[in-house]
Short mmCIF file of C-alpha atoms and ligand atoms in Angstrom, two decimals:
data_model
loop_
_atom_site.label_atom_id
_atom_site.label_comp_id
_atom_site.label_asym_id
_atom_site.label_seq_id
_atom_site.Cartn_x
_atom_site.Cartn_y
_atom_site.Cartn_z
CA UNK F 134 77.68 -11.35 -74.24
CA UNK F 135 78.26 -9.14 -70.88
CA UNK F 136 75.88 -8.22 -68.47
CA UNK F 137 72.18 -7.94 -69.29
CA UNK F 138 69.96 -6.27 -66.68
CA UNK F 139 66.04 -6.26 -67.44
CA UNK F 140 64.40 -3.04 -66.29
CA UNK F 141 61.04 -4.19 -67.44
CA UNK F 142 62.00 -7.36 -64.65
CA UNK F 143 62.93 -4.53 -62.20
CA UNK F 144 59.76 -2.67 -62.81
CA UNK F 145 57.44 -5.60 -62.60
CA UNK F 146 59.33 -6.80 -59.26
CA UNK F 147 58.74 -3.26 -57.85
CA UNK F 148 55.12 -3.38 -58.85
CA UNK F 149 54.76 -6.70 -57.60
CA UNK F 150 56.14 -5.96 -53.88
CA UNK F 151 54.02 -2.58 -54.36
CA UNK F 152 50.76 -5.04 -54.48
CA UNK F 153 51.91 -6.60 -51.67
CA UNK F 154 51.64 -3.31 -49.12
CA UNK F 155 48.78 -1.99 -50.85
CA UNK F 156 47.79 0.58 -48.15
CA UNK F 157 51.69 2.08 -48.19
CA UNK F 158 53.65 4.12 -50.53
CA UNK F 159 56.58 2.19 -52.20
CA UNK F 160 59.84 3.49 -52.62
CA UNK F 161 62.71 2.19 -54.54
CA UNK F 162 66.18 1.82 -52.55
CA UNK F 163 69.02 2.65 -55.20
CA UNK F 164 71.97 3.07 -52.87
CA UNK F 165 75.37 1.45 -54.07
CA UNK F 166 74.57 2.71 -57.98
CA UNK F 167 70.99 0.30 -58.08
CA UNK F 168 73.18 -2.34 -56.44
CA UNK F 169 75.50 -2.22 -59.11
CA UNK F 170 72.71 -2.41 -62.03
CA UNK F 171 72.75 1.25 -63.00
CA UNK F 172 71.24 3.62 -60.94
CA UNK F 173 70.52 6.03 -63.72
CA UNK F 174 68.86 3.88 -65.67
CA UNK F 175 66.93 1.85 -62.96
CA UNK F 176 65.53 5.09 -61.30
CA UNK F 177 64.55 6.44 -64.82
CA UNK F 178 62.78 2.93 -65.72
CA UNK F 179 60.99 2.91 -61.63
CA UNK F 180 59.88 7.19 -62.23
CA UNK F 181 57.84 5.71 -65.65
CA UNK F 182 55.99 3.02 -63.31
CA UNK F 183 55.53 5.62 -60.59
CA UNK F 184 58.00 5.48 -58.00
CA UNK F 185 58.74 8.82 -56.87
CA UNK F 186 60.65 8.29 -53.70
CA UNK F 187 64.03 7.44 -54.15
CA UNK F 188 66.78 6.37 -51.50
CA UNK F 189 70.30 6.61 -51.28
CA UNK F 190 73.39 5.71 -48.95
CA UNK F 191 75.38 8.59 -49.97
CA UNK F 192 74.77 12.22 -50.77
CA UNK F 193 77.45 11.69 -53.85
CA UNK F 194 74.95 8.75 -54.89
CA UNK F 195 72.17 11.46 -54.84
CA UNK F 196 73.47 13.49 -56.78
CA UNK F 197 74.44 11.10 -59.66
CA UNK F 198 70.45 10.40 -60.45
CA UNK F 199 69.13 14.28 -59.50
CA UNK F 200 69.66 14.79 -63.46
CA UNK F 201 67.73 11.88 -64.21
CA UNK F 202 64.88 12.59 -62.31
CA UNK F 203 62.58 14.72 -62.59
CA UNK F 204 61.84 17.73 -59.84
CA UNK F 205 59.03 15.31 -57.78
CA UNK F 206 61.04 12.34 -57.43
CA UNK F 207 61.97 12.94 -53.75
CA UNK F 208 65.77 11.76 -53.34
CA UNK F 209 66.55 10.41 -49.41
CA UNK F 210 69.71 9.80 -48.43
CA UNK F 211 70.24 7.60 -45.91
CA UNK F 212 73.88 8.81 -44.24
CA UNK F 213 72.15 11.65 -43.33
CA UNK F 214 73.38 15.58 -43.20
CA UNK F 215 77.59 14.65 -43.16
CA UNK F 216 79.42 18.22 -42.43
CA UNK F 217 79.80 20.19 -45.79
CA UNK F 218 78.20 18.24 -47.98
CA UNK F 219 76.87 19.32 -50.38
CA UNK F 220 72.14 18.56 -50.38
CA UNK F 221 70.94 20.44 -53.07
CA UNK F 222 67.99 18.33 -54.11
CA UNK F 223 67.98 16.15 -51.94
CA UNK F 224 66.13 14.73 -48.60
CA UNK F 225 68.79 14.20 -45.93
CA UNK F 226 67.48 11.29 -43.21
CA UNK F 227 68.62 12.80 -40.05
CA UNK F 228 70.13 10.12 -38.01
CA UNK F 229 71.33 11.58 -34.54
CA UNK F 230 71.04 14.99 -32.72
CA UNK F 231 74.21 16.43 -34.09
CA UNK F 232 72.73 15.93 -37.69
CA UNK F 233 69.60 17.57 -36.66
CA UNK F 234 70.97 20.21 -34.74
CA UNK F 235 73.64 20.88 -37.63
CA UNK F 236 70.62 20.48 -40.57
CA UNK F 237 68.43 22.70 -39.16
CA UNK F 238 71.34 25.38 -39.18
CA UNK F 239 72.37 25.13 -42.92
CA UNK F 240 69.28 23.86 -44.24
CA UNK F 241 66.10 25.94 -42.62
CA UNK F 242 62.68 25.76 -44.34
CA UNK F 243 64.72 22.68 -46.38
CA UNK F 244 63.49 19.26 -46.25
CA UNK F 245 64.37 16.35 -44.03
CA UNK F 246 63.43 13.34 -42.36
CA UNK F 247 64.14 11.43 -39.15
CA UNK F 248 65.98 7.96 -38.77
CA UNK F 249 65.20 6.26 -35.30
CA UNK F 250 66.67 2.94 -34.12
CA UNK F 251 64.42 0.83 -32.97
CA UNK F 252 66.84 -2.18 -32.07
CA UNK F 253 69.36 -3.06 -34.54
CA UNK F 254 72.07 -0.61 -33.25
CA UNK F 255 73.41 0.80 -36.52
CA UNK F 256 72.00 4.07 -37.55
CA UNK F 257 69.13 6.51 -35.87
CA UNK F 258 68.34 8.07 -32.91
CA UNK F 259 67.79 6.44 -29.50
CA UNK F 260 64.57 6.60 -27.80
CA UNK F 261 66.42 9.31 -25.62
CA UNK F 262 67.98 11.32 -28.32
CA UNK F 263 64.44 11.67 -29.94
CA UNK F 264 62.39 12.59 -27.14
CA UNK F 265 64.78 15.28 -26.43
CA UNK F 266 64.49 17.20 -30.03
CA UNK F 267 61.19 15.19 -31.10
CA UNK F 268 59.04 18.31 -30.47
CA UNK F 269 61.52 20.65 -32.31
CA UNK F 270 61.62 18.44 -35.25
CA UNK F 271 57.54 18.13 -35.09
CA UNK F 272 57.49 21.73 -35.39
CA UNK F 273 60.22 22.63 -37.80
CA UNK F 274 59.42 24.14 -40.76
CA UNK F 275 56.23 25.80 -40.18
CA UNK F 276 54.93 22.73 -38.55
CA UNK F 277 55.12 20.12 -41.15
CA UNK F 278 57.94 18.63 -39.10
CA UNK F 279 59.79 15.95 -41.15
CA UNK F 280 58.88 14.51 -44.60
CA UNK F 281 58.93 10.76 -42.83
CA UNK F 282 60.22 9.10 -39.46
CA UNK F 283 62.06 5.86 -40.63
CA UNK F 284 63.81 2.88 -38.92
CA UNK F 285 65.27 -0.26 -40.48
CA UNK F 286 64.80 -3.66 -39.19
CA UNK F 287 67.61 -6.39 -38.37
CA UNK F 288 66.04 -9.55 -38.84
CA UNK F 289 62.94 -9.09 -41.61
CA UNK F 290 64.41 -11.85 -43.69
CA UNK F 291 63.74 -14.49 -40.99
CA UNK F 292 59.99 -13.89 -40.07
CA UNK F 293 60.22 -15.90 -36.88
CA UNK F 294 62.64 -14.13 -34.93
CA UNK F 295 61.53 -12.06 -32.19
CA UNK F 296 63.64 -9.30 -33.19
CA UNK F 297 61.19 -8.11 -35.83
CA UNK F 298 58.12 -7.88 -33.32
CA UNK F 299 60.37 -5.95 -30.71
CA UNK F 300 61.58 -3.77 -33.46
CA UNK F 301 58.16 -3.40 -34.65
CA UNK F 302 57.07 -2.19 -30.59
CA UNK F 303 59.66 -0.27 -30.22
CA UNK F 304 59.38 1.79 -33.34
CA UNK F 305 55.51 2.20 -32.53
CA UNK F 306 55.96 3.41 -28.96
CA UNK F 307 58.89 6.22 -29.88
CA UNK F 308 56.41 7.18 -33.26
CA UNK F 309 53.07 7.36 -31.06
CA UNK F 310 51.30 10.71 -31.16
CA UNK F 311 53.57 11.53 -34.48
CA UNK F 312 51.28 13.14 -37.58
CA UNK F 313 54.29 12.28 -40.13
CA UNK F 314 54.43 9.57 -42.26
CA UNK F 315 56.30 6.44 -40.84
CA UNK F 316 58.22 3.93 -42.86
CA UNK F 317 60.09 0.47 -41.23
CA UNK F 318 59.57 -2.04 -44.28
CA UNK F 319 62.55 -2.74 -47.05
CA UNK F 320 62.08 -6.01 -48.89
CA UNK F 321 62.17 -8.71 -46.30
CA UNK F 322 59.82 -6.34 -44.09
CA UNK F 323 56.83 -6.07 -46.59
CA UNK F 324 56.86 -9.84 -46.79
CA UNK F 325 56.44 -9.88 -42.79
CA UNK F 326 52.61 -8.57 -43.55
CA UNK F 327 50.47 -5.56 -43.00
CA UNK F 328 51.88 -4.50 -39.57
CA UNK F 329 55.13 -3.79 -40.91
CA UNK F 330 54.02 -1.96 -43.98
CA UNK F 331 53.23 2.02 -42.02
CA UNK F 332 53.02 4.87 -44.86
CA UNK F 333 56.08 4.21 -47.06
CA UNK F 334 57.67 0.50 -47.91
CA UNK F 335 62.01 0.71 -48.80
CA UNK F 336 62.65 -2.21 -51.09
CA UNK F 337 65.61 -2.82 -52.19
CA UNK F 338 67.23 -6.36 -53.38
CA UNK F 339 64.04 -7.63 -54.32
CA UNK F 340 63.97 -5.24 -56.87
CA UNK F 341 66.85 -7.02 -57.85
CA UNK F 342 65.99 -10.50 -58.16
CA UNK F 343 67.08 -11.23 -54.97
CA UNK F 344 65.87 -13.26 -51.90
CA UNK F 345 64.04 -12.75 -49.64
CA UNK F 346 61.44 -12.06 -52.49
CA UNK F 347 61.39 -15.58 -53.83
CA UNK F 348 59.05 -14.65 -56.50
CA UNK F 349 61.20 -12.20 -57.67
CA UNK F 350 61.69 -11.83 -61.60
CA UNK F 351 65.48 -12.31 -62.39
CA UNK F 352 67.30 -9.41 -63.78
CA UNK F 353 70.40 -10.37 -64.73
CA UNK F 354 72.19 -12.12 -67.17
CA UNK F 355 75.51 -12.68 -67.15
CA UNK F 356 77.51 -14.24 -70.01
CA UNK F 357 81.26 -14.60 -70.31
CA UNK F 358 83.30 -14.92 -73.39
CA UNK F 359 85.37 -18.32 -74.30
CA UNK F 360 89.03 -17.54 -74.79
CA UNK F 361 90.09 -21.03 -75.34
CA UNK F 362 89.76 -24.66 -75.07
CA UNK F 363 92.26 -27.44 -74.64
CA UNK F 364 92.63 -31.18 -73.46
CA UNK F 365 93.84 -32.13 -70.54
CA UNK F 366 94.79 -35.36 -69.44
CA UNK F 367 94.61 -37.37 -66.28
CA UNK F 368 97.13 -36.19 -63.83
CA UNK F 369 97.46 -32.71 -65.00
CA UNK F 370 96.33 -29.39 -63.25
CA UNK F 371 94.18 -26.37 -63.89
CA UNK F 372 95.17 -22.76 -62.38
CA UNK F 373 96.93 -21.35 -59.45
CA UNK F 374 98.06 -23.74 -56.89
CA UNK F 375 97.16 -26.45 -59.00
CA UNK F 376 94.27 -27.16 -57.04
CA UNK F 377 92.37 -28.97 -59.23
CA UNK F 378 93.90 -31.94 -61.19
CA UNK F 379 91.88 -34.04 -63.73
CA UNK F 380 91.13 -37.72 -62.90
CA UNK F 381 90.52 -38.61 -66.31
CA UNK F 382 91.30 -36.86 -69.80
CA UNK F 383 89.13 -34.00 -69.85
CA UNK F 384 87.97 -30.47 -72.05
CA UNK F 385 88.64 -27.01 -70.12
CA UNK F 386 86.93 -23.93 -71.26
CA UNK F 387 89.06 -20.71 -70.41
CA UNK F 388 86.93 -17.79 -70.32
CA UNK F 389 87.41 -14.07 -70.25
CA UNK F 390 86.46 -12.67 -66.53
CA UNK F 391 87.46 -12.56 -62.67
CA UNK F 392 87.68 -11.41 -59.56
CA UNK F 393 88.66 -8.11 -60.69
CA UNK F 394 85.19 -8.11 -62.51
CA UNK F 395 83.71 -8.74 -59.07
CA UNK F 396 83.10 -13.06 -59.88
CA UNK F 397 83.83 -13.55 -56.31
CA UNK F 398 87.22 -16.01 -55.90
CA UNK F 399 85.22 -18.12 -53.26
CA UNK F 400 83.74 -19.72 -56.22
CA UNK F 401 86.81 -21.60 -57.09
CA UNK F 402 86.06 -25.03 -57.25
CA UNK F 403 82.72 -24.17 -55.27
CA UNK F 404 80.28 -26.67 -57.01
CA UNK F 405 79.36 -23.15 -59.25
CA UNK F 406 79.58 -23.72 -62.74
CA UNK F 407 79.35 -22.00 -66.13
CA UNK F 408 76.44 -22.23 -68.32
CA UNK F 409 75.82 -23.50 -72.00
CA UNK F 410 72.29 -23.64 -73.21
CA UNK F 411 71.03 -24.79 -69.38
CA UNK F 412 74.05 -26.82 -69.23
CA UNK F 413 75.76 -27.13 -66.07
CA UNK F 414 79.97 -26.88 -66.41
CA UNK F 415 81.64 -27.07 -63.48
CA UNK F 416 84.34 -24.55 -62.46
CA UNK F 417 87.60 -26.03 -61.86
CA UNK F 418 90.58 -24.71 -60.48
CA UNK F 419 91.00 -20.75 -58.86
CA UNK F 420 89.12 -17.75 -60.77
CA UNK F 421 91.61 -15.28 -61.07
CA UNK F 422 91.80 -11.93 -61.76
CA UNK F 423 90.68 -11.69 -65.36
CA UNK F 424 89.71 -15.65 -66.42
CA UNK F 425 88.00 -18.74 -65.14
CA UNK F 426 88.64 -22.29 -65.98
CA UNK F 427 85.71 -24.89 -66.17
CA UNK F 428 85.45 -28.09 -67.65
CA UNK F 429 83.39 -28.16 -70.92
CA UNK F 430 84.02 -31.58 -71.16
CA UNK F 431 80.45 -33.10 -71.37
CA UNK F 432 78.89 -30.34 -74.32
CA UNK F 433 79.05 -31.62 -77.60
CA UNK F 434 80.29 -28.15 -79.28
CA UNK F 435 81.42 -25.15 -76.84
CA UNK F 436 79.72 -22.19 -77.79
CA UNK F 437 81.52 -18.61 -78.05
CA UNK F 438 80.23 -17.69 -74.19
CA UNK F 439 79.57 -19.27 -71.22
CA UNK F 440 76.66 -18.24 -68.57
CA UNK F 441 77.60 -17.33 -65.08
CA UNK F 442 74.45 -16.23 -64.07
CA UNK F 443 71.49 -17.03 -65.82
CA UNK F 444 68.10 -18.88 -64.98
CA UNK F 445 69.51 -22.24 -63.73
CA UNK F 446 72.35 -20.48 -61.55
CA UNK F 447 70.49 -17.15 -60.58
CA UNK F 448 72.62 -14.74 -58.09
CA UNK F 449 71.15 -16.57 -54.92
CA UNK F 450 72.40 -19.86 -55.85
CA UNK F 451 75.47 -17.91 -56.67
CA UNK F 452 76.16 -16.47 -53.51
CA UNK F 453 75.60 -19.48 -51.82
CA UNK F 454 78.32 -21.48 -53.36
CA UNK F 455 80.46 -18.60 -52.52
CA UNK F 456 79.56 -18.47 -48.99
CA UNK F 457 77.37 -14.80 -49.36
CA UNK F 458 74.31 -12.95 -49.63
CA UNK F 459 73.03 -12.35 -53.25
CA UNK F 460 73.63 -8.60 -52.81
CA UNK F 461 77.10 -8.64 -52.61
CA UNK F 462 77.29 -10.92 -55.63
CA UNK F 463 75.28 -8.24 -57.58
CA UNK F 464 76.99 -4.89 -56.27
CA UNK F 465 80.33 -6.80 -56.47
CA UNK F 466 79.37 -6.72 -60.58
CA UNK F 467 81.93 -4.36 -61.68
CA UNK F 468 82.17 -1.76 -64.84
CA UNK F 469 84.07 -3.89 -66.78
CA UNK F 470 81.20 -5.62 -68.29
CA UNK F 471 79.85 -4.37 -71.43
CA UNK F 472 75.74 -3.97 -70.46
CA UNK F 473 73.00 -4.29 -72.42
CA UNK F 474 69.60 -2.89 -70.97
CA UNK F 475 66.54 -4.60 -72.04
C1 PLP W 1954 69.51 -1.16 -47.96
C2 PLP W 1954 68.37 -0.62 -47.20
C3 PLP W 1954 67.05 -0.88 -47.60
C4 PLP W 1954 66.71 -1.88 -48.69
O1 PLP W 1954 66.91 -3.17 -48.15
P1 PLP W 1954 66.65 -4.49 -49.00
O2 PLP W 1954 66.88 -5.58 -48.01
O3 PLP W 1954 67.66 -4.49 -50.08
O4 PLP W 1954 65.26 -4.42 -49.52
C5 PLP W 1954 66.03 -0.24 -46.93
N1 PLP W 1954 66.29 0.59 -45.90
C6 PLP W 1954 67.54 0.83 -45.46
C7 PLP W 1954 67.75 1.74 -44.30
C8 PLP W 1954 68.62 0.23 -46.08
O5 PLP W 1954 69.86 0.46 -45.64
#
């Protein structure tokens, strides 16, 4: 019952989109606490397969895993140098002059590396902003200049749109000349091909499970405890508003989680159901905060839990019936859960 999350699933999906950018470097992205899997854990099961890059969104997230990691694992955090925080440890990714400028004060001799944007307008340097500090940043720190020069793409999960070869241009043409490592690929990008894949890949929610990486392992399992059961008979409701009402006499299972356990309340009534044995049982009436109603109806005996997510509702097909990406159903998994790591 609860939440299981396969590391040996996460480890086999990082090796497998490792294969697939053979001549680059992969990272593991474990911003938003391994997108809400565990970040302790998941870095801890990625170090023992090799992964010793590391990123993060915040330095706070950073400095959760720096205990679990040992001194190579190189810790990036993607927000950058923020004014008095605190980097021990960790690799800030410098995303506009003012960072640099402000990094290079507190920090000398210390680590960094460079975010540019190459297109999608949401974190990094212009192409102005880095030619004017580019050959400071080169030279900083005895010449070995930054640890990488990084920028993220919009698009990668839809391989025909242009965006990805003008991101692609861009980030060549503002990188030319540059002896530093250079990274543009998370998930979606190392599935683009070879061009995308520089020195050092990002993924992220293919780690996961998660699309784009169809091939992805599933990690999680998510099974929900049955409160209750009762009959209900044609003409009678289930749950707030009474939005569902039964048509004929019918079985409801009541089970024991919500929207405050992240179970997004789009699902009510969404065509998602609840799992027994492969099983489908559809929800029926609103999740709310702490329970879910579906109707059990059609099992011959309701067993003591019922699957949210499991193999024949994985957290793709999830988030579609809830009108979202599968990574906000996963880092919308709250602590509530108990969690069993396999
Ligand atoms: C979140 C993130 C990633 C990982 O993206 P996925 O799509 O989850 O693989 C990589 N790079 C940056 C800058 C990110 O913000």
């Amino acid at each position: 019952m609860g939440l299981t999350i396969d590391t040996g699933a996460i480890v086999a999906n990082w090796r497998a989109l490792a294969g697939r950018a053979p001549a680059a470097r992969a990272a593991a992205v474990v911003k938003a606490d391994a997108y809400g899997l565990g970040a302790p854990r998941v870095v801890a099961a990625l170090y023992a397969a090799g992964a010793r890059d590391f990123f993060v969104a915040l330095a706070k997230e950073g400095r959760a895993i720096r205990p679990h990691l040992p001194d190579d694992a190189r810790i990036n955090v993607l927000s950058g140098h923020m004014e008095g925080e605190d980097l021990a440890g960790l690799v800030p990714v410098l995303n506009s002059p003012a960072q640099f400028f402000r990094d290079r004060v507190m920090r000398p001799g210390q680590p960094f590396a460079i975010q540019l944007d190459s297109g999608m307008n949401r974190m990094g340097m212009e192409a102005g902003e880095w030619a004017a500090i580019r050959a400071e940043a080169l030279a900083a720190n005895g010449g070995r200049g930054p640890d990488f020069i990084m920028s993220h793409l919009a698009c990668a999960d839809e391989p025909d749109h242009p965006a990805n070869a003008a991101q692609l241009a861009a980030f060549r043409a503002m990188t030319e000349g540059c002896a530093v490592p250079r990274s543009l690929a998370a998930t979606g990008g190392i599935l683009l091909g070879p061009d995308y894949h520089f020195d050092l890949v990002r993924p992220g929610v293919g780690l996961y499970g998660g699309l784009p990486f169809a091939e992805a392992r599933q990690v999680v399992r998510l099974s929900l405890p049955v409160i209750q059961t009762r009959q209900v008979e044609a003409g009678e409701y289930v749950g707030y508003g009474a939005t569902w009402t039964a048509g004929a006499r019918r079985r409801i299972a009541t089970v024991a989680a919500g929207y405050a356990d992240g179970i997004l309340r789009a699902l009510s009534s969404s065509g998602a159901s609840l799992y027994a044995g492969g099983a489908a049982c559809p929800i029926v009436g609103r999740v709310s905060m702490d329970l879910i109603t579906a109707d059990v109806t059609d099992l011959s005996s309701v067993p003591d839990a019922l699957e949210l997510i499991c193999p024949e509702q994985p957290i793709d097909r999830l988030a579609d019936f809830a009108g979202t990406i599968g990574y906000e159903v996963l880092t919308s998994l709250r602590q509530r859960y108990e969690r069993t790591y396999l």
